[in-house]
Each structure stands twice: as C-alpha cells, then as structure tokens.
C-alpha cells in the first residue's frame, strides 16, 4: 500500500549546541547536545530512541520538527531542508510532535477545539477541520470525549487527545518525546497501543522517545543515544542482546531479557536478546527438553 | 478556598444557553449588568431575579455551582456593604457608640449587595456556559474594528483564552505547593504583615518557576502545531448568527422594555 | 512509632458538583521500621491518604493515631506531627525555592524552631545521607539534574528527623538508572537510619525489589494489604484497576502453566533466576 523505499527523514552530521550567554550577551559557554548525529528513517517505520536523561534525545526530536535547527550538518524532512524558512510550516505539518507533559500541550478548553487547533493554524476550511477532528478523535478512540474539558481526563486520555491534535494535521510522521513518562501503567498501555495502531493502520512513521524498555520491543529499529552521540542502532533484539553495554549507558533491558541473560550467565544455553515472555518460556522449555534427554 | 472561584470556569453542557453565539452572551451580560444599575428598585430586582432564575434553569448548570462564586467574593461584598451602611450621610436611623446608620446608607448597602451578587452570578452564567475559546472568539470578532488602529486583537484574545485555560491548573498547582511547604513546617497564616509576606517566598518561587516552565512548554507545543499568529488562520467554530441568536437579541430588548414599564407603572421601591 | 488509621473517610469537594469519595473507610496499622509500598492508579486516593498522615487533609470521618495520639485532637500540634511524619511530594520543583541547596534543606528544621547551629548540623547530615557532599552546598537547586533535585527534596524532609518517611512517586519521569539509584537510596535510609518508609508508586517493578508489604488502593478503598507475593498472585485483578504485576510474576505464571514445578511467588529478576535454577538442578 505504501512505498517503503523512501527515507522520510534524512539527517547527516547534525550538531547542536545549547549556548549560555553572559551578562554582556556574549556566548559564555556552549553545551554540546548533538554531536554529528546521522539519522535516516524510512517512511512507515516505527523507530524508538533510548537514552538516559540529558543524552540529547529530546534535542534530536525537536530538530525533526524544526523547533531547533542544526548548527552543523543537514536535516531533511520529507525532502525539505529544516533550515529553509519557507518550508517551515510544511515541515511542522509533516512531522507532528507530542510532548511529555499532557497539561502543557493542550491549548483549548474543550477536547474537539484542541484537536482543531493545528488545522486552524494551517488555514484548513471549517468543514474540513470538523471532518479531520472527527477522524483523528476516532482514530485515538476519544470521540465520545469530544465535548469534555481536558482537565477532567486521565493522563492517558490527555495524551491521546494530544496525539489526535497532531493527526488532524495529517502528518506523515509523529515524534513522541517521552509521552508516557508521567502516566501510570494503564495510561502507558493506552498510549503505546494507540501509537502502534496508527503506525500499522495509517502507515504513519513513528519516532518514539522513551525510558521504558518494554515499550520499544515492537519497534522496527532502536537508536540508543549517549552524551550527544548515537552509540547503538539496530533491531530491538540486537540492542537488547547487549545487556552490559546498556547498563553502562544508564539504561536497562526489559526484565524478561535480563532474566534470560542472568540464566545464560549461570550456564543455561539460552539465546541472546529474548524480548517477550513467550520467547522466554519456549527457549526455557527447549533447555529442559535437552537436559531431560541427557538425563 | 481557591476552588471556590467559579468565575472563568466552564461547565460543559449542551443547553441552548451553551449553544448561543458568544457575542449574544456578551451583549446579554452587559445589558443585564447595566439594567441592574439603571433600574434600582424592588420591582426591577424581582424582574432581574426572575430572568436570572429562568436563564440558570435553561442552562442546566446546577445553581449551587453558580452561588459558589459568590462565596469567594463574600468578604468584598461585606466590606462594601458595611462602608455604605455606616458612611453614607443622611437621615439617621440608628445610632450606637460612634456609628450611625442612615436610611440612605441602609438603602445603598442593600442596593450594592444586590448589584454585586447579581453581577457575579450574571457573569458566571456567561463564563460557565461559554468555553474560554468561544468567549475570546466573541471578543475577537466583536472588537475586530480595533485592528484598524493596530490593536493586536487576535493576540490579546489568544492570551486571554490561554490564561483562562490555565487558571484551574495553576490553582491546583498552588494548592500542591502550599501543601508541600506546609509539610516542611511552613506557616502561611500567623504573624504580622511582614512575616506573612516573607512566608510567601517559599510559595511564590516554585509557583513562578513552574509557571515559566509551563509557558515555555506551551509556546513550543503551539509552534510545533503550526501556530504563527492570527494571519491566515481559519476557524473551527466560526461565529455565525442563528435564529436563536436573533431571538435572544429580541428578548434583550423585551427585557429592557419590561424594565422600563415596571419602573413607569408598577414601581415598588424600598419602604424607606 | 506506630501509626493507626481507623475508619478513615474523606469526601472531596463536599457539597459541590464534584463531590467524590476519595477515601472510603480505610483502616490500617503501620508498625515501626516497616517498608511499605502504597500502590494505586492515578486518582485511586493514595496521594490523599498520605496527606492525611501529615495533617494536610482533614478527614471527613474516622481518625489517625500516631504514637497512640489522635492527630486531630485538640491541642495536638501539627508542628510536632510534621517532625514525626515527613512527606516528600512528587515533584521536587514544588518545594525547592532557595538559591542554595544547603539553605533550602535548612528550611524545614528552621521552621521547627531549632537553634541555628542545630539547623545547620541537621541539614548537613541530611545532605550526606542522600549522598550529596559539600560541593553541592552552594549550588542552585534549579541547576541540578532531576535525580539530584529529588535528593535535595528528600534531604529537606530528612533534616526534620522524621520517624516515618512518606514519598509520593519519587521515581516518576526518571531514567532506569536514576530510578534504581533513588530506590537504593531509600533502602539504605531505611536500614541505616532505622526509619519507616512508605513508598507511593504505580510501578510494581519499583516496589517489588524493596518493600516487605504492599497496600493496593482502588477507588479510595483498600483492595489488598499483604506481602508482595500475596498481592502479585492477583495479577489479573490488578490489571482491572489499571495496574499490573511485575513482569517476573507473569514469567513465573507462564512457566507454571507450561508444567514447570516453580514457586510462582518470585517477583524480582534475582528471585526468578534462583527459582528457575533450583528447579532445573533438581530435575
């Protein structure tokens, strides 16, 4: 249905510094947040970015939406250079963004009005705004809350409204910057399931930034960042096979992966990078079968 | 206490009052308030009360909720009433110690109490049934003419609507900060003015820090969603007058006529 | 210093359209030196409950006894209570306000009316206890990382020398290592300072590794109050109220279903590892 061969995001050598100014307005110190980062994302993929607090992953996310611009290097979003000011609104429409704190990104006092905010900014005719808002709210399963006040919703519901607000702009790509960090397990599940469904059904490219290892096991590709650089990239299985390296990077692995790794260390012949409970029990059953045969 | 302030809050609903054009509600509130000051008599208050009761009924907002707004300004009302009661010169009614109550004072106090509480309830009806966005839309369209003299109508309206949206959130936050500092033994209640002012520092610093962070986050979220001022923006809910809106304007005129007629023919004034 | 909660109910926004029973007939006993996990989804009443322990909320009915004294009885000083039960709020940003870390930590003990030397001594002791050395004393709390801010916030309460330390979701929004570090800190404080710790969280993984008792709240009522293994047995019920058992519980239950002769009570990775190895070696 969709072309899988084109890169929707192409970044090369992206470098970015946060500058601190002294009282005279001169640059006092610079803090390197992105250090020659390359980022290629194929249209329709589900990409997860991991990294501890302060590793540069949020800065990278803001580059994709042109909220921040590369100091060095280039970043193309759907063929548009993010530094080209005339393409700014096209880029923001193409790559929508969802932030961590649901309260700080919902602008309107009624759910449907908030979903309409993006299309309004784009100058979409009124009738189409309503069609888009309905479609977006149905896609995140929040249609029945369209008339509610955001203050009355749970954290997970608020984040789904925020996602609908982005979808209503008909983006090709959504960047989510730790959308589940402030939610309870129920809310986290709601949001992640919504995002996965948008990726599968609507073919929207997803870039998910998170601390929760369990949320990335379904990604097509995982990118790990540390001190402003991309330090690992690969499939979830490839990444989570390297338990020790992840620990060094202040990250973890899903608990079941850690268990398999611990058992392997204790001498059991288990494969690396087990990601789900099902994989684990199957692998362990094979171990038992073998030891049973030996006995 | 903070939760008692209903002014500026929206009570979701689908009543006909909710669906009225915000411009109609703005004009209606204005007409109502002016009428309170222009026609001050028992008969006028009876008519105003009747109208208010009917409107609240139709709006389906629980009356309890409306009255809560009054509680928040009760002290203000009391002070105003007392000032009027004791400081208006005129025919002495009662005298005790150094205080005198005059006929005129009593009358003024009663008037002010009525006017202030009706003013609050009247505006509450508007804010409770109108989303802040619609309200500012109403103002924006209503004040469109000012754009010609370079008054930033859209920007001011946007600022207002955001402020209204964040009032409950900031109040909630203030409440939490107060509790967090009370848990550390902070005392916001006792001591003189200077001590009290000093005691506010542990509340105000975190509140400002949080508010600035929110503002920053929000600005970024708005930009990310393509906000770039009022230029080239379309509206999801453009203001279009419907029949019910024209009928409402008609009712306002009718209301004023009734007020005039009662004053002329069946005026009941205070028996003082 | 035991705490006893008797038939505590709290109605939020009484007499308004938002009226809601936030706590519904809660009875609990918390003994000296316990390490308790208080779990519930957002809005389950857990934050409301801990604010009662600190005298910040006034119960609609029922009472709370600290050291055998009713904290709402006449003449009971809330100041005294706050020296006994310390409450750390979820976001350190809600309490940090001074320009320097040390000064901020002094705020609590200063409010207790202690002498300046005593205040300073306690503040330094508390900062040492959370692992922040002298180099942090004069830093601005606003320049610190999220994890360090949390440490300063915890020190601010520890300096008041409470016997019971209550923490509202101290690991929210932190990266995995940061979470582990804060939890390790709490474990250490519990052991070295001999204080009771009540950890409020919605993460079962977080609490499984450190607490000896878990209280699950739902809709203002106590759903479970048991040892972790006892609570995690109800994985399905926990999911129904927006929670989940730790992943290890699911692993062990899956093995059990596959015909493994394991004890499904293991809820942390080391426990699960040891249990699986035990069964395999036996076979």
PDB file of C-alpha atoms in Angstrom, chain B residues 63-272:
ATOM      1  CA  UNK B  63     -27.452  26.673  40.827  1.00  0.00           C
ATOM      2  CA  UNK B  64     -25.253  25.565  43.718  1.00  0.00           C
ATOM      3  CA  UNK B  65     -22.336  25.912  41.372  1.00  0.00           C
ATOM      4  CA  UNK B  66     -23.285  29.472  40.460  1.00  0.00           C
ATOM      5  CA  UNK B  67     -23.667  30.533  44.053  1.00  0.00           C
ATOM      6  CA  UNK B  68     -20.239  29.202  44.906  1.00  0.00           C
ATOM      7  CA  UNK B  69     -18.736  32.106  43.012  1.00  0.00           C
ATOM      8  CA  UNK B  70     -20.416  34.402  45.485  1.00  0.00           C
ATOM      9  CA  UNK B  71     -18.711  32.774  48.414  1.00  0.00           C
ATOM     10  CA  UNK B  72     -15.332  33.751  47.061  1.00  0.00           C
ATOM     11  CA  UNK B  73     -16.214  37.458  46.986  1.00  0.00           C
ATOM     12  CA  UNK B  74     -18.287  37.410  50.133  1.00  0.00           C
ATOM     13  CA  UNK B  75     -15.729  39.389  52.114  1.00  0.00           C
ATOM     14  CA  UNK B  76     -15.546  42.025  49.416  1.00  0.00           C
ATOM     15  CA  UNK B  77     -19.335  42.318  49.425  1.00  0.00           C
ATOM     16  CA  UNK B  78     -19.444  42.558  53.178  1.00  0.00           C
ATOM     17  CA  UNK B  79     -16.882  45.353  53.260  1.00  0.00           C
ATOM     18  CA  UNK B  80     -18.686  47.287  50.524  1.00  0.00           C
ATOM     19  CA  UNK B  81     -21.984  46.871  52.329  1.00  0.00           C
ATOM     20  CA  UNK B  82     -20.528  47.972  55.657  1.00  0.00           C
ATOM     21  CA  UNK B  83     -18.899  51.029  54.137  1.00  0.00           C
ATOM     22  CA  UNK B  84     -22.149  52.040  52.562  1.00  0.00           C
ATOM     23  CA  UNK B  85     -24.079  51.255  55.697  1.00  0.00           C
ATOM     24  CA  UNK B  86     -22.028  53.394  58.038  1.00  0.00           C
ATOM     25  CA  UNK B  87     -20.527  56.087  55.892  1.00  0.00           C
ATOM     26  CA  UNK B  88     -23.476  57.409  53.895  1.00  0.00           C
ATOM     27  CA  UNK B  89     -24.728  60.673  55.291  1.00  0.00           C
ATOM     28  CA  UNK B  90     -28.483  61.286  55.592  1.00  0.00           C
ATOM     29  CA  UNK B  91     -31.458  60.772  57.897  1.00  0.00           C
ATOM     30  CA  UNK B  92     -30.247  58.946  60.977  1.00  0.00           C
ATOM     31  CA  UNK B  93     -31.969  55.676  61.609  1.00  0.00           C
ATOM     32  CA  UNK B  94     -29.999  54.115  64.442  1.00  0.00           C
ATOM     33  CA  UNK B  95     -27.093  55.443  66.422  1.00  0.00           C
ATOM     34  CA  UNK B  96     -24.906  53.447  68.743  1.00  0.00           C
ATOM     35  CA  UNK B  97     -21.420  54.118  70.045  1.00  0.00           C
ATOM     36  CA  UNK B  98     -19.732  56.145  67.298  1.00  0.00           C
ATOM     37  CA  UNK B  99     -21.582  54.542  64.434  1.00  0.00           C
ATOM     38  CA  UNK B 100     -24.654  55.767  62.737  1.00  0.00           C
ATOM     39  CA  UNK B 101     -26.850  54.033  60.272  1.00  0.00           C
ATOM     40  CA  UNK B 102     -28.791  56.257  57.958  1.00  0.00           C
ATOM     41  CA  UNK B 103     -31.787  55.495  55.828  1.00  0.00           C
ATOM     42  CA  UNK B 104     -29.756  56.273  52.724  1.00  0.00           C
ATOM     43  CA  UNK B 105     -26.912  54.103  53.954  1.00  0.00           C
ATOM     44  CA  UNK B 106     -29.129  51.117  54.517  1.00  0.00           C
ATOM     45  CA  UNK B 107     -30.598  51.591  51.116  1.00  0.00           C
ATOM     46  CA  UNK B 108     -27.231  51.886  49.436  1.00  0.00           C
ATOM     47  CA  UNK B 109     -25.973  48.800  51.251  1.00  0.00           C
ATOM     48  CA  UNK B 110     -28.925  46.746  50.064  1.00  0.00           C
ATOM     49  CA  UNK B 111     -28.544  48.032  46.522  1.00  0.00           C
ATOM     50  CA  UNK B 112     -24.851  47.283  46.411  1.00  0.00           C
ATOM     51  CA  UNK B 113     -25.356  43.795  47.800  1.00  0.00           C
ATOM     52  CA  UNK B 114     -27.965  43.060  45.135  1.00  0.00           C
ATOM     53  CA  UNK B 115     -25.976  44.586  42.311  1.00  0.00           C
ATOM     54  CA  UNK B 116     -22.687  42.940  43.180  1.00  0.00           C
ATOM     55  CA  UNK B 117     -24.124  39.491  43.682  1.00  0.00           C
ATOM     56  CA  UNK B 118     -26.237  39.712  40.525  1.00  0.00           C
ATOM     57  CA  UNK B 119     -23.244  40.997  38.625  1.00  0.00           C
ATOM     58  CA  UNK B 120     -21.230  37.987  39.737  1.00  0.00           C
ATOM     59  CA  UNK B 121     -23.997  35.495  39.074  1.00  0.00           C
ATOM     60  CA  UNK B 122     -24.777  37.085  35.736  1.00  0.00           C
ATOM     61  CA  UNK B 123     -21.196  36.922  34.532  1.00  0.00           C
ATOM     62  CA  UNK B 124     -20.864  33.401  35.946  1.00  0.00           C
ATOM     63  CA  UNK B 125     -23.748  32.313  33.739  1.00  0.00           C
ATOM     64  CA  UNK B 126     -21.811  33.576  30.765  1.00  0.00           C
ATOM     65  CA  UNK B 127     -18.428  32.088  31.666  1.00  0.00           C
ATOM     66  CA  UNK B 128     -19.889  28.785  32.858  1.00  0.00           C
ATOM     67  CA  UNK B 129     -21.771  28.212  29.618  1.00  0.00           C
ATOM     68  CA  UNK B 130     -19.161  29.551  27.203  1.00  0.00           C
ATOM     69  CA  UNK B 131     -15.812  27.931  26.595  1.00  0.00           C
ATOM     70  CA  UNK B 132     -12.980  30.385  27.053  1.00  0.00           C
ATOM     71  CA  UNK B 133     -12.175  29.917  23.374  1.00  0.00           C
ATOM     72  CA  UNK B 134     -15.671  30.901  22.298  1.00  0.00           C
ATOM     73  CA  UNK B 135     -15.604  33.793  24.696  1.00  0.00           C
ATOM     74  CA  UNK B 136     -12.421  35.157  23.254  1.00  0.00           C
ATOM     75  CA  UNK B 137     -13.685  34.408  19.755  1.00  0.00           C
ATOM     76  CA  UNK B 138     -16.681  36.537  20.628  1.00  0.00           C
ATOM     77  CA  UNK B 139     -14.488  39.341  21.873  1.00  0.00           C
ATOM     78  CA  UNK B 140     -12.164  38.997  18.915  1.00  0.00           C
ATOM     79  CA  UNK B 141     -14.967  39.277  16.392  1.00  0.00           C
ATOM     80  CA  UNK B 142     -16.738  41.936  18.388  1.00  0.00           C
ATOM     81  CA  UNK B 143     -13.620  44.078  18.634  1.00  0.00           C
ATOM     82  CA  UNK B 144     -12.449  43.430  15.085  1.00  0.00           C
ATOM     83  CA  UNK B 145     -12.774  47.100  14.277  1.00  0.00           C
ATOM     84  CA  UNK B 146      -9.872  47.900  16.592  1.00  0.00           C
ATOM     85  CA  UNK B 147      -7.478  46.098  14.266  1.00  0.00           C
ATOM     86  CA  UNK B 148      -7.535  49.169  12.060  1.00  0.00           C
ATOM     87  CA  UNK B 149      -5.802  51.159  14.760  1.00  0.00           C
ATOM     88  CA  UNK B 150      -3.191  48.367  15.091  1.00  0.00           C
ATOM     89  CA  UNK B 151      -4.605  46.963  18.263  1.00  0.00           C
ATOM     90  CA  UNK B 152      -3.472  43.276  18.402  1.00  0.00           C
ATOM     91  CA  UNK B 153      -6.981  41.876  18.754  1.00  0.00           C
ATOM     92  CA  UNK B 154      -6.122  38.265  17.896  1.00  0.00           C
ATOM     93  CA  UNK B 155      -3.082  38.136  20.140  1.00  0.00           C
ATOM     94  CA  UNK B 156      -4.934  39.581  23.108  1.00  0.00           C
ATOM     95  CA  UNK B 157      -7.792  37.151  22.560  1.00  0.00           C
ATOM     96  CA  UNK B 158      -5.391  34.202  22.355  1.00  0.00           C
ATOM     97  CA  UNK B 159      -3.648  35.320  25.522  1.00  0.00           C
ATOM     98  CA  UNK B 160      -6.952  35.565  27.317  1.00  0.00           C
ATOM     99  CA  UNK B 161      -8.099  32.149  26.273  1.00  0.00           C
ATOM    100  CA  UNK B 162      -4.830  30.548  27.354  1.00  0.00           C
ATOM    101  CA  UNK B 163      -4.933  32.379  30.665  1.00  0.00           C
ATOM    102  CA  UNK B 164      -8.458  31.095  31.258  1.00  0.00           C
ATOM    103  CA  UNK B 165      -7.464  27.537  30.362  1.00  0.00           C
ATOM    104  CA  UNK B 166      -4.557  27.582  32.794  1.00  0.00           C
ATOM    105  CA  UNK B 167      -6.324  29.212  35.747  1.00  0.00           C
ATOM    106  CA  UNK B 168      -7.588  25.885  37.155  1.00  0.00           C
ATOM    107  CA  UNK B 169      -4.257  24.182  36.509  1.00  0.00           C
ATOM    108  CA  UNK B 170      -2.270  26.898  38.227  1.00  0.00           C
ATOM    109  CA  UNK B 171      -4.672  26.937  41.153  1.00  0.00           C
ATOM    110  CA  UNK B 172      -4.247  23.234  41.546  1.00  0.00           C
ATOM    111  CA  UNK B 173      -0.509  23.692  41.405  1.00  0.00           C
ATOM    112  CA  UNK B 174      -0.611  26.458  44.010  1.00  0.00           C
ATOM    113  CA  UNK B 175      -2.559  24.166  46.275  1.00  0.00           C
ATOM    114  CA  UNK B 176       0.062  21.442  45.905  1.00  0.00           C
ATOM    115  CA  UNK B 177       2.960  23.798  46.555  1.00  0.00           C
ATOM    116  CA  UNK B 178       1.251  25.131  49.683  1.00  0.00           C
ATOM    117  CA  UNK B 179       0.899  21.575  50.910  1.00  0.00           C
ATOM    118  CA  UNK B 180       4.478  20.654  50.041  1.00  0.00           C
ATOM    119  CA  UNK B 181       5.779  23.620  52.018  1.00  0.00           C
ATOM    120  CA  UNK B 182       3.365  23.063  54.894  1.00  0.00           C
ATOM    121  CA  UNK B 183       4.782  19.564  55.118  1.00  0.00           C
ATOM    122  CA  UNK B 184       8.108  21.270  55.736  1.00  0.00           C
ATOM    123  CA  UNK B 185       6.594  23.318  58.532  1.00  0.00           C
ATOM    124  CA  UNK B 186       5.883  26.487  56.557  1.00  0.00           C
ATOM    125  CA  UNK B 187       3.303  28.693  58.210  1.00  0.00           C
ATOM    126  CA  UNK B 188       1.270  30.892  55.892  1.00  0.00           C
ATOM    127  CA  UNK B 189      -1.276  32.063  58.428  1.00  0.00           C
ATOM    128  CA  UNK B 190       0.269  33.563  61.530  1.00  0.00           C
ATOM    129  CA  UNK B 191       2.397  36.623  62.167  1.00  0.00           C
ATOM    130  CA  UNK B 192       2.269  40.236  61.062  1.00  0.00           C
ATOM    131  CA  UNK B 193       2.229  41.566  57.541  1.00  0.00           C
ATOM    132  CA  UNK B 194       5.996  41.421  57.082  1.00  0.00           C
ATOM    133  CA  UNK B 195       6.226  37.882  58.419  1.00  0.00           C
ATOM    134  CA  UNK B 196       3.339  36.848  56.215  1.00  0.00           C
ATOM    135  CA  UNK B 197       4.910  38.426  53.145  1.00  0.00           C
ATOM    136  CA  UNK B 198       8.168  36.638  53.883  1.00  0.00           C
ATOM    137  CA  UNK B 199       6.327  33.386  54.347  1.00  0.00           C
ATOM    138  CA  UNK B 200       5.059  33.698  50.771  1.00  0.00           C
ATOM    139  CA  UNK B 201       8.526  33.361  49.256  1.00  0.00           C
ATOM    140  CA  UNK B 202       8.583  29.544  49.521  1.00  0.00           C
ATOM    141  CA  UNK B 203       5.239  29.536  47.712  1.00  0.00           C
ATOM    142  CA  UNK B 204       5.916  32.139  45.052  1.00  0.00           C
ATOM    143  CA  UNK B 205       9.323  30.939  43.880  1.00  0.00           C
ATOM    144  CA  UNK B 206       8.210  27.387  42.978  1.00  0.00           C
ATOM    145  CA  UNK B 207       4.990  28.792  41.525  1.00  0.00           C
ATOM    146  CA  UNK B 208       6.850  31.168  39.211  1.00  0.00           C
ATOM    147  CA  UNK B 209       9.371  28.543  38.222  1.00  0.00           C
ATOM    148  CA  UNK B 210       6.550  26.148  37.373  1.00  0.00           C
ATOM    149  CA  UNK B 211       4.556  28.787  35.523  1.00  0.00           C
ATOM    150  CA  UNK B 212       7.522  29.811  33.404  1.00  0.00           C
ATOM    151  CA  UNK B 213       8.224  26.217  32.528  1.00  0.00           C
ATOM    152  CA  UNK B 214       4.634  25.701  31.550  1.00  0.00           C
ATOM    153  CA  UNK B 215       4.682  28.842  29.441  1.00  0.00           C
ATOM    154  CA  UNK B 216       7.825  27.682  27.716  1.00  0.00           C
ATOM    155  CA  UNK B 217       6.455  24.189  27.051  1.00  0.00           C
ATOM    156  CA  UNK B 218       3.185  25.593  25.815  1.00  0.00           C
ATOM    157  CA  UNK B 219       4.844  28.039  23.447  1.00  0.00           C
ATOM    158  CA  UNK B 220       6.826  25.176  21.976  1.00  0.00           C
ATOM    159  CA  UNK B 221       3.781  22.937  21.653  1.00  0.00           C
ATOM    160  CA  UNK B 222       1.879  25.727  19.889  1.00  0.00           C
ATOM    161  CA  UNK B 223       4.727  26.343  17.488  1.00  0.00           C
ATOM    162  CA  UNK B 224       5.056  22.638  16.801  1.00  0.00           C
ATOM    163  CA  UNK B 225       1.417  22.648  15.764  1.00  0.00           C
ATOM    164  CA  UNK B 226       1.991  25.406  13.284  1.00  0.00           C
ATOM    165  CA  UNK B 227       0.821  28.422  15.257  1.00  0.00           C
ATOM    166  CA  UNK B 228       2.120  31.621  13.747  1.00  0.00           C
ATOM    167  CA  UNK B 229      -0.274  34.334  14.850  1.00  0.00           C
ATOM    168  CA  UNK B 230      -3.694  35.202  13.509  1.00  0.00           C
ATOM    169  CA  UNK B 231      -2.544  35.599   9.911  1.00  0.00           C
ATOM    170  CA  UNK B 232      -4.033  33.009   7.554  1.00  0.00           C
ATOM    171  CA  UNK B 233      -5.820  31.198  10.333  1.00  0.00           C
ATOM    172  CA  UNK B 234      -9.216  29.624   9.761  1.00  0.00           C
ATOM    173  CA  UNK B 235     -11.775  28.847  12.400  1.00  0.00           C
ATOM    174  CA  UNK B 236     -13.180  25.542  13.519  1.00  0.00           C
ATOM    175  CA  UNK B 237     -16.148  27.262  15.070  1.00  0.00           C
ATOM    176  CA  UNK B 238     -16.686  30.478  13.105  1.00  0.00           C
ATOM    177  CA  UNK B 239     -19.267  32.749  14.631  1.00  0.00           C
ATOM    178  CA  UNK B 240     -22.440  32.692  12.589  1.00  0.00           C
ATOM    179  CA  UNK B 241     -25.670  34.072  13.963  1.00  0.00           C
ATOM    180  CA  UNK B 242     -28.504  31.562  14.018  1.00  0.00           C
ATOM    181  CA  UNK B 243     -32.208  32.145  14.555  1.00  0.00           C
ATOM    182  CA  UNK B 244     -31.864  31.538  18.277  1.00  0.00           C
ATOM    183  CA  UNK B 245     -29.311  34.325  18.462  1.00  0.00           C
ATOM    184  CA  UNK B 246     -31.606  36.836  16.776  1.00  0.00           C
ATOM    185  CA  UNK B 247     -34.403  35.729  19.066  1.00  0.00           C
ATOM    186  CA  UNK B 248     -32.110  36.320  22.041  1.00  0.00           C
ATOM    187  CA  UNK B 249     -31.363  39.865  20.934  1.00  0.00           C
ATOM    188  CA  UNK B 250     -35.099  40.385  20.659  1.00  0.00           C
ATOM    189  CA  UNK B 251     -35.516  39.073  24.188  1.00  0.00           C
ATOM    190  CA  UNK B 252     -32.908  41.524  25.469  1.00  0.00           C
ATOM    191  CA  UNK B 253     -34.913  44.384  24.002  1.00  0.00           C
ATOM    192  CA  UNK B 254     -38.041  42.908  25.519  1.00  0.00           C
ATOM    193  CA  UNK B 255     -36.295  42.671  28.878  1.00  0.00           C
ATOM    194  CA  UNK B 256     -35.352  46.322  28.753  1.00  0.00           C
ATOM    195  CA  UNK B 257     -38.900  47.274  27.785  1.00  0.00           C
ATOM    196  CA  UNK B 258     -40.295  45.307  30.706  1.00  0.00           C
ATOM    197  CA  UNK B 259     -37.806  47.040  32.984  1.00  0.00           C
ATOM    198  CA  UNK B 260     -38.926  50.434  31.671  1.00  0.00           C
ATOM    199  CA  UNK B 261     -42.582  49.618  32.022  1.00  0.00           C
ATOM    200  CA  UNK B 262     -42.224  48.345  35.576  1.00  0.00           C
ATOM    201  CA  UNK B 263     -40.415  51.499  36.500  1.00  0.00           C
ATOM    202  CA  UNK B 264     -43.112  53.594  34.945  1.00  0.00           C
ATOM    203  CA  UNK B 265     -46.221  51.782  36.079  1.00  0.00           C
ATOM    204  CA  UNK B 266     -45.634  49.343  38.912  1.00  0.00           C
ATOM    205  CA  UNK B 267     -42.537  50.595  40.566  1.00  0.00           C
ATOM    206  CA  UNK B 268     -42.121  49.168  44.068  1.00  0.00           C
ATOM    207  CA  UNK B 269     -39.346  50.862  45.942  1.00  0.00           C
ATOM    208  CA  UNK B 270     -37.828  50.216  49.300  1.00  0.00           C
ATOM    209  CA  UNK B 271     -40.174  51.304  52.061  1.00  0.00           C
ATOM    210  CA  UNK B 272     -37.591  53.618  53.497  1.00  0.00           C
TER     211      UNK B 272
END
